[in-house]
mmCIF file of C-alpha atoms and ligand atoms in Angstrom:
data_model
loop_
_atom_site.group_PDB
_atom_site.id
_atom_site.type_symbol
_atom_site.label_atom_id
_atom_site.label_comp_id
_atom_site.label_asym_id
_atom_site.label_seq_id
_atom_site.Cartn_x
_atom_site.Cartn_y
_atom_site.Cartn_z
ATOM 1 C CA MET I 578 -0.058 -0.149 -0.024
ATOM 2 C CA MET I 579 1.484 3.450 -0.991
ATOM 3 C CA PRO I 580 0.245 7.078 -0.978
ATOM 4 C CA ARG I 581 -0.921 8.758 -4.213
ATOM 5 C CA ASP I 582 1.812 9.857 -6.627
ATOM 6 C CA LEU I 583 3.357 12.562 -4.871
ATOM 7 C CA SER I 584 6.450 13.016 -7.270
ATOM 8 C CA ALA I 585 5.304 16.516 -8.100
ATOM 9 C CA HIS I 586 5.422 17.633 -4.595
ATOM 10 C CA GLU I 587 8.545 19.008 -3.099
ATOM 11 C CA ALA I 588 9.146 18.775 0.499
ATOM 12 C CA TYR I 589 9.171 21.922 2.591
ATOM 13 C CA VAL I 590 12.840 22.384 4.024
ATOM 14 C CA PRO I 591 12.892 24.472 6.963
ATOM 15 C CA GLY I 592 15.807 26.275 8.081
ATOM 16 C CA ARG I 593 17.912 23.835 10.543
ATOM 17 C CA GLY I 594 17.153 24.082 14.081
ATOM 18 C CA THR I 595 19.979 24.896 16.751
ATOM 19 C CA GLU I 596 19.866 21.527 18.425
ATOM 20 C CA GLU I 597 20.749 19.840 15.262
ATOM 21 C CA VAL I 598 23.386 22.154 14.280
ATOM 22 C CA ALA I 599 25.067 21.950 17.588
ATOM 23 C CA ARG I 600 25.076 18.144 17.719
ATOM 24 C CA GLU I 601 26.725 18.076 14.387
ATOM 25 C CA LEU I 602 29.524 20.669 15.334
ATOM 26 C CA GLY I 603 29.925 19.238 18.809
ATOM 27 C CA LEU I 604 28.785 22.732 20.384
ATOM 28 C CA ASP I 605 26.474 23.577 23.139
ATOM 29 C CA PRO I 606 23.135 25.060 21.799
ATOM 30 C CA ASP I 607 23.704 28.215 23.726
ATOM 31 C CA GLU I 608 27.036 28.873 21.771
ATOM 32 C CA LEU I 609 24.948 29.261 18.658
ATOM 33 C CA THR I 610 23.327 32.297 17.272
ATOM 34 C CA LYS I 611 20.171 31.352 14.987
ATOM 35 C CA LEU I 612 19.611 34.029 12.559
ATOM 36 C CA SER I 613 18.069 31.713 9.890
ATOM 37 C CA SER I 614 14.231 31.737 10.235
ATOM 38 C CA ASN I 615 13.390 35.240 10.868
ATOM 39 C CA GLU I 616 12.175 34.598 14.477
ATOM 40 C CA ASN I 617 11.919 37.170 17.397
ATOM 41 C CA PRO I 618 15.163 37.461 19.268
ATOM 42 C CA HIS I 619 13.117 39.075 22.039
ATOM 43 C CA GLY I 620 11.228 35.740 22.372
ATOM 44 C CA PRO I 621 7.505 35.751 23.232
ATOM 45 C CA SER I 622 5.720 38.310 25.291
ATOM 46 C CA PRO I 623 5.774 37.310 29.005
ATOM 47 C CA ALA I 624 2.054 37.848 29.106
ATOM 48 C CA ALA I 625 1.842 35.143 26.278
ATOM 49 C CA VAL I 626 3.963 32.759 28.248
ATOM 50 C CA ALA I 627 1.618 33.315 31.245
ATOM 51 C CA ALA I 628 -1.451 32.625 29.109
ATOM 52 C CA VAL I 629 0.142 29.305 27.870
ATOM 53 C CA GLU I 630 0.554 28.422 31.387
ATOM 54 C CA ASP I 631 -2.924 29.101 32.334
ATOM 55 C CA ALA I 632 -4.549 27.287 29.501
ATOM 56 C CA ALA I 633 -2.466 24.303 30.105
ATOM 57 C CA PRO I 634 -4.827 22.563 32.577
ATOM 58 C CA ASP I 635 -7.734 22.821 30.234
ATOM 59 C CA VAL I 636 -6.382 20.950 27.221
ATOM 60 C CA ASN I 637 -8.465 17.796 28.011
ATOM 61 C CA VAL I 638 -11.453 19.629 26.392
ATOM 62 C CA TYR I 639 -11.603 20.896 22.856
ATOM 63 C CA PRO I 640 -11.158 24.449 22.114
ATOM 64 C CA LYS I 641 -14.052 26.446 23.091
ATOM 65 C CA THR I 642 -14.123 30.221 23.432
ATOM 66 C CA SER I 643 -10.629 31.649 22.471
ATOM 67 C CA HIS I 644 -11.008 30.840 18.968
ATOM 68 C CA THR I 645 -13.993 32.951 18.893
ATOM 69 C CA ASP I 646 -12.357 35.409 21.108
ATOM 70 C CA LEU I 647 -9.360 35.781 19.009
ATOM 71 C CA THR I 648 -11.420 36.231 15.709
ATOM 72 C CA GLU I 649 -13.454 38.915 17.459
ATOM 73 C CA ARG I 650 -10.344 40.709 18.889
ATOM 74 C CA LEU I 651 -8.765 40.663 15.296
ATOM 75 C CA ALA I 652 -11.948 41.804 13.741
ATOM 76 C CA ALA I 653 -12.077 44.766 16.050
ATOM 77 C CA LYS I 654 -8.219 45.492 15.513
ATOM 78 C CA TRP I 655 -8.761 45.544 11.541
ATOM 79 C CA ASP I 656 -12.159 46.982 11.721
ATOM 80 C CA VAL I 657 -13.906 44.059 9.981
ATOM 81 C CA SER I 658 -16.605 41.634 10.832
ATOM 82 C CA PRO I 659 -15.455 38.403 12.607
ATOM 83 C CA GLU I 660 -16.586 36.307 9.525
ATOM 84 C CA GLN I 661 -13.760 37.962 7.573
ATOM 85 C CA VAL I 662 -10.971 36.608 10.130
ATOM 86 C CA TRP I 663 -9.932 33.049 9.213
ATOM 87 C CA VAL I 664 -7.457 31.768 11.845
ATOM 88 C CA GLY I 665 -5.519 28.938 11.058
ATOM 89 C CA PRO I 666 -2.381 26.956 12.231
ATOM 90 C CA GLY I 667 0.108 29.634 11.095
ATOM 91 C CA ALA I 668 -0.304 31.908 8.139
ATOM 92 C CA ASP I 669 0.589 28.402 6.418
ATOM 93 C CA GLY I 670 -2.562 27.201 7.674
ATOM 94 C CA ALA I 671 -4.576 30.242 6.511
ATOM 95 C CA LEU I 672 -3.032 30.159 3.045
ATOM 96 C CA ASP I 673 -4.148 26.475 2.771
ATOM 97 C CA TYR I 674 -7.832 27.572 3.586
ATOM 98 C CA LEU I 675 -7.529 30.031 0.826
ATOM 99 C CA SER I 676 -6.564 27.224 -1.526
ATOM 100 C CA ARG I 677 -9.285 25.121 -0.431
ATOM 101 C CA ALA I 678 -11.930 27.812 -0.900
ATOM 102 C CA PHE I 679 -10.562 28.949 -4.444
ATOM 103 C CA LEU I 680 -8.779 26.088 -6.230
ATOM 104 C CA GLU I 681 -10.644 23.751 -8.544
ATOM 105 C CA PRO I 682 -8.478 20.845 -10.067
ATOM 106 C CA ASP I 683 -5.892 22.183 -12.463
ATOM 107 C CA ASP I 684 -6.423 25.656 -11.458
ATOM 108 C CA ARG I 685 -3.204 27.560 -11.343
ATOM 109 C CA VAL I 686 -1.627 30.312 -9.083
ATOM 110 C CA LEU I 687 0.763 32.850 -9.782
ATOM 111 C CA VAL I 688 3.673 33.089 -7.413
ATOM 112 C CA PRO I 689 6.918 35.257 -6.962
ATOM 113 C CA THR I 690 10.272 34.038 -7.889
ATOM 114 C CA PRO I 691 12.400 34.137 -5.766
ATOM 115 C CA GLY I 692 9.736 33.522 -3.061
ATOM 116 C CA PHE I 693 8.087 31.717 -0.356
ATOM 117 C CA ALA I 694 7.912 28.151 -1.372
ATOM 118 C CA TYR I 695 4.502 27.445 0.220
ATOM 119 C CA TYR I 696 2.269 28.988 -1.941
ATOM 120 C CA SER I 697 2.949 26.623 -4.820
ATOM 121 C CA MET I 698 3.287 23.729 -2.287
ATOM 122 C CA SER I 699 -0.467 24.488 -1.123
ATOM 123 C CA ALA I 700 -1.564 24.921 -4.765
ATOM 124 C CA ARG I 701 -0.289 21.282 -5.659
ATOM 125 C CA TYR I 702 -1.895 19.957 -2.499
ATOM 126 C CA HIS I 703 -4.970 21.096 -3.905
ATOM 127 C CA HIS I 704 -4.506 19.667 -7.157
ATOM 128 C CA GLY I 705 -3.535 22.924 -8.851
ATOM 129 C CA ASP I 706 -0.264 24.224 -10.316
ATOM 130 C CA ALA I 707 1.995 27.261 -10.094
ATOM 131 C CA ALA I 708 3.493 29.674 -12.527
ATOM 132 C CA GLU I 709 5.873 32.466 -11.482
ATOM 133 C CA TYR I 710 6.630 35.957 -11.960
ATOM 134 C CA ALA I 711 10.037 37.489 -11.287
ATOM 135 C CA VAL I 712 10.994 39.634 -8.411
ATOM 136 C CA SER I 713 14.247 40.470 -10.305
ATOM 137 C CA LYS I 714 17.646 41.649 -8.900
ATOM 138 C CA ASP I 715 18.255 43.469 -12.015
ATOM 139 C CA ASP I 716 15.304 45.818 -10.754
ATOM 140 C CA ASP I 717 16.778 45.613 -7.040
ATOM 141 C CA PHE I 718 13.776 43.262 -6.251
ATOM 142 C CA ALA I 719 11.291 46.081 -6.760
ATOM 143 C CA GLN I 720 7.562 44.887 -6.711
ATOM 144 C CA THR I 721 5.339 46.493 -9.168
ATOM 145 C CA ALA I 722 1.996 45.652 -10.515
ATOM 146 C CA ALA I 723 3.486 45.778 -14.066
ATOM 147 C CA GLY I 724 5.946 43.267 -13.108
ATOM 148 C CA VAL I 725 3.355 40.938 -11.760
ATOM 149 C CA LEU I 726 1.109 41.592 -14.850
ATOM 150 C CA ASP I 727 3.791 40.725 -17.315
ATOM 151 C CA ALA I 728 3.572 37.176 -16.271
ATOM 152 C CA TYR I 729 -0.038 36.964 -15.485
ATOM 153 C CA ASP I 730 -2.242 34.704 -17.545
ATOM 154 C CA ASP I 731 -5.705 34.459 -15.733
ATOM 155 C CA GLU I 732 -4.262 32.594 -12.971
ATOM 156 C CA ARG I 733 -6.882 31.973 -10.094
ATOM 157 C CA ILE I 734 -4.812 33.179 -7.230
ATOM 158 C CA VAL I 735 -1.908 35.719 -7.479
ATOM 159 C CA TYR I 736 0.369 35.888 -4.454
ATOM 160 C CA VAL I 737 2.274 39.003 -3.473
ATOM 161 C CA THR I 738 4.576 38.879 -0.536
ATOM 162 C CA THR I 739 5.145 42.205 1.083
ATOM 163 C CA PRO I 740 7.546 42.576 2.684
ATOM 164 C CA HIS I 741 9.019 40.064 0.399
ATOM 165 C CA ASN I 742 10.722 37.004 1.586
ATOM 166 C CA PRO I 743 13.847 36.547 1.225
ATOM 167 C CA THR I 744 14.638 39.933 -0.434
ATOM 168 C CA GLY I 745 12.783 42.353 1.980
ATOM 169 C CA SER I 746 11.333 44.451 -0.813
ATOM 170 C CA VAL I 747 7.968 46.049 -0.260
ATOM 171 C CA MET I 748 4.992 46.493 -2.819
ATOM 172 C CA ALA I 749 3.438 49.952 -2.414
ATOM 173 C CA ARG I 750 -0.117 50.350 -1.591
ATOM 174 C CA ASP I 751 -0.744 52.076 -4.977
ATOM 175 C CA GLU I 752 0.854 49.111 -6.952
ATOM 176 C CA ILE I 753 -1.460 46.635 -5.007
ATOM 177 C CA VAL I 754 -4.511 48.856 -5.999
ATOM 178 C CA GLU I 755 -3.418 48.741 -9.680
ATOM 179 C CA LEU I 756 -3.115 45.080 -9.495
ATOM 180 C CA LEU I 757 -6.478 44.676 -7.879
ATOM 181 C CA GLU I 758 -7.926 46.637 -10.677
ATOM 182 C CA SER I 759 -5.826 44.916 -13.476
ATOM 183 C CA VAL I 760 -6.715 41.304 -12.855
ATOM 184 C CA GLU I 761 -9.575 39.491 -14.271
ATOM 185 C CA ASP I 762 -12.933 38.839 -12.064
ATOM 186 C CA ARG I 763 -12.010 35.445 -11.372
ATOM 187 C CA THR I 764 -8.532 36.140 -9.733
ATOM 188 C CA LEU I 765 -8.067 36.614 -6.234
ATOM 189 C CA VAL I 766 -4.948 38.658 -5.018
ATOM 190 C CA VAL I 767 -3.544 37.412 -1.740
ATOM 191 C CA ALA I 768 -1.132 39.882 -0.093
ATOM 192 C CA ASP I 769 1.101 37.961 2.378
ATOM 193 C CA GLU I 770 1.966 40.279 5.148
ATOM 194 C CA ALA I 771 3.858 37.868 7.334
ATOM 195 C CA TYR I 772 6.393 40.555 8.007
ATOM 196 C CA GLY I 773 3.803 43.508 7.931
ATOM 197 C CA GLU I 774 4.550 44.703 11.443
ATOM 198 C CA TYR I 775 8.078 45.625 10.421
ATOM 199 C CA SER I 776 7.167 47.751 7.531
ATOM 200 C CA ALA I 777 6.404 51.293 7.414
ATOM 201 C CA GLU I 778 3.739 50.553 4.422
ATOM 202 C CA PRO I 779 0.182 50.490 5.687
ATOM 203 C CA SER I 780 -1.518 47.177 5.735
ATOM 204 C CA ALA I 781 -3.507 46.032 2.580
ATOM 205 C CA VAL I 782 -6.273 45.136 4.872
ATOM 206 C CA GLU I 783 -7.557 48.689 4.590
ATOM 207 C CA LEU I 784 -8.357 47.999 0.917
ATOM 208 C CA LEU I 785 -10.766 45.252 1.814
ATOM 209 C CA SER I 786 -13.387 47.854 2.276
ATOM 210 C CA GLU I 787 -13.353 48.693 -1.525
ATOM 211 C CA TYR I 788 -12.215 45.376 -3.069
ATOM 212 C CA ASP I 789 -13.628 41.943 -2.800
ATOM 213 C CA ASN I 790 -10.760 40.299 -4.884
ATOM 214 C CA LEU I 791 -8.293 40.530 -2.091
ATOM 215 C CA ALA I 792 -7.418 38.381 1.042
ATOM 216 C CA VAL I 793 -4.313 39.438 3.508
ATOM 217 C CA THR I 794 -2.514 36.932 5.449
ATOM 218 C CA ARG I 795 -0.798 37.905 8.814
ATOM 219 C CA THR I 796 1.235 35.868 11.347
ATOM 220 C CA PHE I 797 1.964 35.596 15.006
ATOM 221 C CA SER I 798 5.264 33.969 14.197
ATOM 222 C CA LYS I 799 7.319 36.822 13.376
ATOM 223 C CA ALA I 800 6.820 40.261 15.468
ATOM 224 C CA TYR I 801 4.512 38.486 18.056
ATOM 225 C CA GLY I 802 7.155 35.910 18.762
ATOM 226 C CA LEU I 803 4.964 32.856 18.734
ATOM 227 C CA ALA I 804 6.334 30.747 15.897
ATOM 228 C CA GLY I 805 6.284 27.513 17.807
ATOM 229 C CA LEU I 806 2.463 27.749 18.553
ATOM 230 C CA ARG I 807 1.648 28.021 14.885
ATOM 231 C CA ILE I 808 -0.952 30.627 14.784
ATOM 232 C CA GLY I 809 -1.917 33.220 11.837
ATOM 233 C CA TYR I 810 -4.860 34.339 10.008
ATOM 234 C CA ALA I 811 -6.306 35.764 6.778
ATOM 235 C CA VAL I 812 -8.491 38.796 6.555
ATOM 236 C CA VAL I 813 -11.043 38.351 3.688
ATOM 237 C CA PRO I 814 -13.775 40.135 1.878
ATOM 238 C CA GLU I 815 -17.106 40.334 3.656
ATOM 239 C CA ALA I 816 -19.088 39.031 0.764
ATOM 240 C CA TRP I 817 -17.470 35.597 1.335
ATOM 241 C CA GLY I 818 -19.930 34.917 4.233
ATOM 242 C CA ASP I 819 -19.600 31.511 5.957
ATOM 243 C CA ALA I 820 -16.883 30.096 3.719
ATOM 244 C CA TYR I 821 -14.551 29.850 6.518
ATOM 245 C CA ALA I 822 -16.941 27.465 8.344
ATOM 246 C CA ARG I 823 -17.121 25.229 5.276
ATOM 247 C CA VAL I 824 -13.113 25.090 4.533
ATOM 248 C CA ASN I 825 -11.311 25.187 7.993
ATOM 249 C CA THR I 826 -9.953 21.991 9.664
ATOM 250 C CA PRO I 827 -11.935 21.894 12.923
ATOM 251 C CA PHE I 828 -9.978 23.156 15.937
ATOM 252 C CA ALA I 829 -6.687 23.369 13.981
ATOM 253 C CA ALA I 830 -6.083 26.615 15.691
ATOM 254 C CA ASN I 831 -5.506 25.300 19.204
ATOM 255 C CA GLU I 832 -6.775 26.704 22.523
ATOM 256 C CA ILE I 833 -3.237 27.518 23.859
ATOM 257 C CA ALA I 834 -2.138 29.176 20.751
ATOM 258 C CA CYS I 835 -5.383 31.598 20.624
ATOM 259 C CA ARG I 836 -5.083 32.352 24.185
ATOM 260 C CA ALA I 837 -1.328 33.335 23.809
ATOM 261 C CA ALA I 838 -2.163 35.323 20.563
ATOM 262 C CA LEU I 839 -4.810 37.237 22.610
ATOM 263 C CA ALA I 840 -2.176 38.015 25.420
ATOM 264 C CA ALA I 841 0.498 38.902 22.604
ATOM 265 C CA LEU I 842 -2.023 41.445 21.053
ATOM 266 C CA ASP I 843 -2.572 43.259 24.165
ATOM 267 C CA ASP I 844 1.343 43.555 25.014
ATOM 268 C CA GLU I 845 1.553 46.344 22.444
ATOM 269 C CA LYS I 846 4.951 47.355 24.179
ATOM 270 C CA HIS I 847 6.666 43.944 23.413
ATOM 271 C CA VAL I 848 5.705 44.393 19.604
ATOM 272 C CA GLU I 849 7.188 47.712 19.434
ATOM 273 C CA GLU I 850 10.268 46.809 21.078
ATOM 274 C CA SER I 851 10.718 43.763 18.828
ATOM 275 C CA VAL I 852 9.997 46.139 15.741
ATOM 276 C CA GLU I 853 12.497 48.736 16.954
ATOM 277 C CA THR I 854 15.160 46.139 17.333
ATOM 278 C CA ALA I 855 14.540 44.916 13.902
ATOM 279 C CA ALA I 856 14.651 48.530 12.435
ATOM 280 C CA TRP I 857 18.169 48.859 14.295
ATOM 281 C CA ALA I 858 19.489 45.602 13.143
ATOM 282 C CA ARG I 859 18.539 46.185 9.312
ATOM 283 C CA GLU I 860 20.309 49.460 9.353
ATOM 284 C CA TYR I 861 23.389 47.905 11.095
ATOM 285 C CA TYR I 862 23.720 45.199 8.657
ATOM 286 C CA ARG I 863 23.267 47.608 5.815
ATOM 287 C CA ASP I 864 26.021 49.887 7.173
ATOM 288 C CA GLU I 865 28.427 47.393 8.390
ATOM 289 C CA LEU I 866 28.513 44.393 6.287
ATOM 290 C CA ASP I 867 31.170 44.596 3.699
ATOM 291 C CA ALA I 868 28.809 43.265 1.020
ATOM 292 C CA ARG I 869 26.029 44.279 -1.141
ATOM 293 C CA THR I 870 22.550 44.426 0.722
ATOM 294 C CA TRP I 871 19.329 45.531 -0.216
ATOM 295 C CA PRO I 872 16.647 47.828 1.730
ATOM 296 C CA SER I 873 14.317 45.522 3.816
ATOM 297 C CA GLY I 874 10.817 46.289 5.222
ATOM 298 C CA GLY I 875 11.176 42.765 7.231
ATOM 299 C CA ASN I 876 13.260 41.462 10.298
ATOM 300 C CA PHE I 877 16.113 40.186 7.907
ATOM 301 C CA VAL I 878 18.527 41.503 5.103
ATOM 302 C CA LEU I 879 19.541 39.665 2.016
ATOM 303 C CA VAL I 880 23.296 39.796 1.614
ATOM 304 C CA GLU I 881 25.257 39.014 -1.694
ATOM 305 C CA VAL I 882 28.314 36.970 -0.544
ATOM 306 C CA GLY I 883 29.391 35.275 -3.634
ATOM 307 C CA ASP I 884 28.950 31.580 -2.726
ATOM 308 C CA GLY I 885 26.013 31.435 -0.375
ATOM 309 C CA THR I 886 26.373 27.721 0.655
ATOM 310 C CA ALA I 887 29.924 28.117 1.350
ATOM 311 C CA VAL I 888 29.478 31.372 3.275
ATOM 312 C CA ALA I 889 26.562 29.942 5.383
ATOM 313 C CA GLU I 890 28.450 26.761 5.959
ATOM 314 C CA ALA I 891 31.565 28.502 7.344
ATOM 315 C CA ALA I 892 29.425 31.032 9.349
ATOM 316 C CA GLN I 893 27.767 28.040 10.931
ATOM 317 C CA ARG I 894 31.229 26.602 11.957
ATOM 318 C CA ARG I 895 31.769 29.898 13.555
ATOM 319 C CA GLY I 896 28.428 29.655 15.479
ATOM 320 C CA VAL I 897 26.173 31.908 13.326
ATOM 321 C CA ILE I 898 23.308 30.109 11.578
ATOM 322 C CA VAL I 899 22.192 32.122 8.598
ATOM 323 C CA ARG I 900 20.104 31.118 5.662
ATOM 324 C CA ASP I 901 21.418 29.923 2.493
ATOM 325 C CA THR I 902 19.213 31.100 -0.103
ATOM 326 C CA SER I 903 20.062 28.675 -2.957
ATOM 327 C CA SER I 904 16.806 27.026 -2.494
ATOM 328 C CA PHE I 905 15.021 30.355 -3.242
ATOM 329 C CA GLY I 906 17.152 30.606 -6.474
ATOM 330 C CA LEU I 907 19.658 33.021 -5.135
ATOM 331 C CA PRO I 908 22.762 30.880 -4.772
ATOM 332 C CA GLU I 909 25.116 33.904 -4.464
ATOM 333 C CA CYS I 910 23.258 35.249 -1.238
ATOM 334 C CA VAL I 911 22.367 34.573 2.228
ATOM 335 C CA ARG I 912 19.464 36.013 4.321
ATOM 336 C CA VAL I 913 20.384 36.969 7.862
ATOM 337 C CA SER I 914 17.658 37.625 10.479
ATOM 338 C CA CYS I 915 17.695 40.675 12.818
ATOM 339 C CA GLY I 916 18.978 39.410 16.125
ATOM 340 C CA THR I 917 19.344 41.238 19.460
ATOM 341 C CA ARG I 918 22.105 44.025 19.251
ATOM 342 C CA GLU I 919 24.506 41.464 20.528
ATOM 343 C CA GLU I 920 23.770 38.875 17.986
ATOM 344 C CA THR I 921 23.479 41.311 15.214
ATOM 345 C CA ARG I 922 26.867 42.630 16.002
ATOM 346 C CA ARG I 923 28.259 38.965 16.198
ATOM 347 C CA ALA I 924 26.798 38.038 12.908
ATOM 348 C CA VAL I 925 28.563 41.210 11.170
ATOM 349 C CA GLU I 926 31.796 40.314 12.625
ATOM 350 C CA VAL I 927 31.399 36.558 11.489
ATOM 351 C CA LEU I 928 30.013 37.324 8.154
ATOM 352 C CA ASN I 929 32.553 39.903 7.210
ATOM 353 C CA ASP I 930 35.416 37.453 8.206
ATOM 354 C CA VAL I 931 33.905 34.354 6.391
ATOM 355 C CA VAL I 932 32.920 36.259 3.298
ATOM 356 C CA ALA I 933 36.524 37.617 3.046
ATOM 357 C CA ASP I 934 37.956 34.023 3.708
ATOM 358 C CA VAL I 935 35.481 32.285 0.933
ATOM 359 C CA ALA I 936 36.306 34.753 -1.553
ATOM 360 C CA ALA I 937 40.208 34.271 -0.815
ATOM 361 C CA GLU I 938 39.823 30.542 -1.199
ATOM 362 C CA GLY I 939 37.953 30.897 -4.340
ATOM 363 C CA THR I 940 40.701 33.134 -5.703
ATOM 364 C CA ARG I 941 43.302 30.276 -4.635
ATOM 365 C CA ALA I 942 41.249 27.461 -6.311
HETATM 366 N N1 PMP Q 2033 4.639 33.938 4.626
HETATM 367 C C1 PMP Q 2033 5.998 34.116 4.547
HETATM 368 C C2 PMP Q 2033 6.474 35.176 3.504
HETATM 369 C C3 PMP Q 2033 6.915 33.484 5.390
HETATM 370 O O1 PMP Q 2033 8.148 33.901 5.440
HETATM 371 C C4 PMP Q 2033 6.361 32.623 6.278
HETATM 372 C C5 PMP Q 2033 7.143 32.008 7.425
HETATM 373 N N2 PMP Q 2033 8.691 31.904 7.164
HETATM 374 C C6 PMP Q 2033 4.972 32.511 6.171
HETATM 375 C C7 PMP Q 2033 4.283 33.083 5.405
HETATM 376 C C8 PMP Q 2033 4.527 31.381 7.224
HETATM 377 O O2 PMP Q 2033 4.328 31.801 8.571
HETATM 378 P P1 PMP Q 2033 3.766 30.933 9.645
HETATM 379 O O3 PMP Q 2033 4.680 30.797 10.574
HETATM 380 O O4 PMP Q 2033 2.616 31.736 10.268
HETATM 381 O O5 PMP Q 2033 3.033 29.651 9.007
#
């Protein structure tokens, strides 16, 4: 007995965990600085940790109220109705719900390249396929409606990542409006704002009062520091009514995660501090790295290092884990997350050393 033919499905390869790398290098995990998955270096809000502890004794029962409470809280935050908030296990879960709601077999989605792998993976799980538009280094990874429309061929869903992973570029709201107005009636535009809190650009959620061909995804994994709890959401047009009730996996947004998310939303100071640290670190990377970088609206910076794999491996041996972006189609770069001030300074020191070493080795070879 075997599963159906899965050969067209790639496996998602996450950045490697600190324990795994520490074991391989024979180091204590505390000696490693992990800057490869755009996590929050401040950790979760203490209020969210307390909420997790409070929720723990009740996990013998199915989620009851928190799911609704979180939906209502997010609806109030974004000034939309609760039916418009689709909470799921991470933004990934919310993206899956959008695939379920929209894709018929053989439908195609349009995704950015380089870009976040899960959009096309989710389309394939739902018996669809993906085409690509370029976010091009030749244009400093600028994101414009024209750039998307150049490749657009009536796909059912068009994904925009803003700020974009792994380049950090942002699509201005006017460009999103132009895209919404230019696509065919059957096309949904999804603005993935997983890194939205770090960006000065206003959220596309505000456009939902005018456009019914838009959904916006957001997460608690980044600025809210709850990546391990898997909680995120989509905000969708009012006209979709009870579609969420028809497509969501029952109880997939679990009680502990929902309660922690509610507490995290109330701890605005924690989010502000996290965003401030990231803004400082982005500038520090851009000023201090002896390599080409690009402006970033996220909590990470893309760095051109020559041989991304060799630099990531050498940095790891020196205790700093960064993301080799070969799998994104940028083998000449690494992506480094914003750490605490201490972590960020250390990353700069190590990256500057290893970039020079790898370049010197390349010249010798
Ligand atoms: N979108 C983008 C662009 C991401 O980079 C990520 C996570 N790395 C996600 C969505 C998924 O986030 P979550 O942890 O909420 O599933």
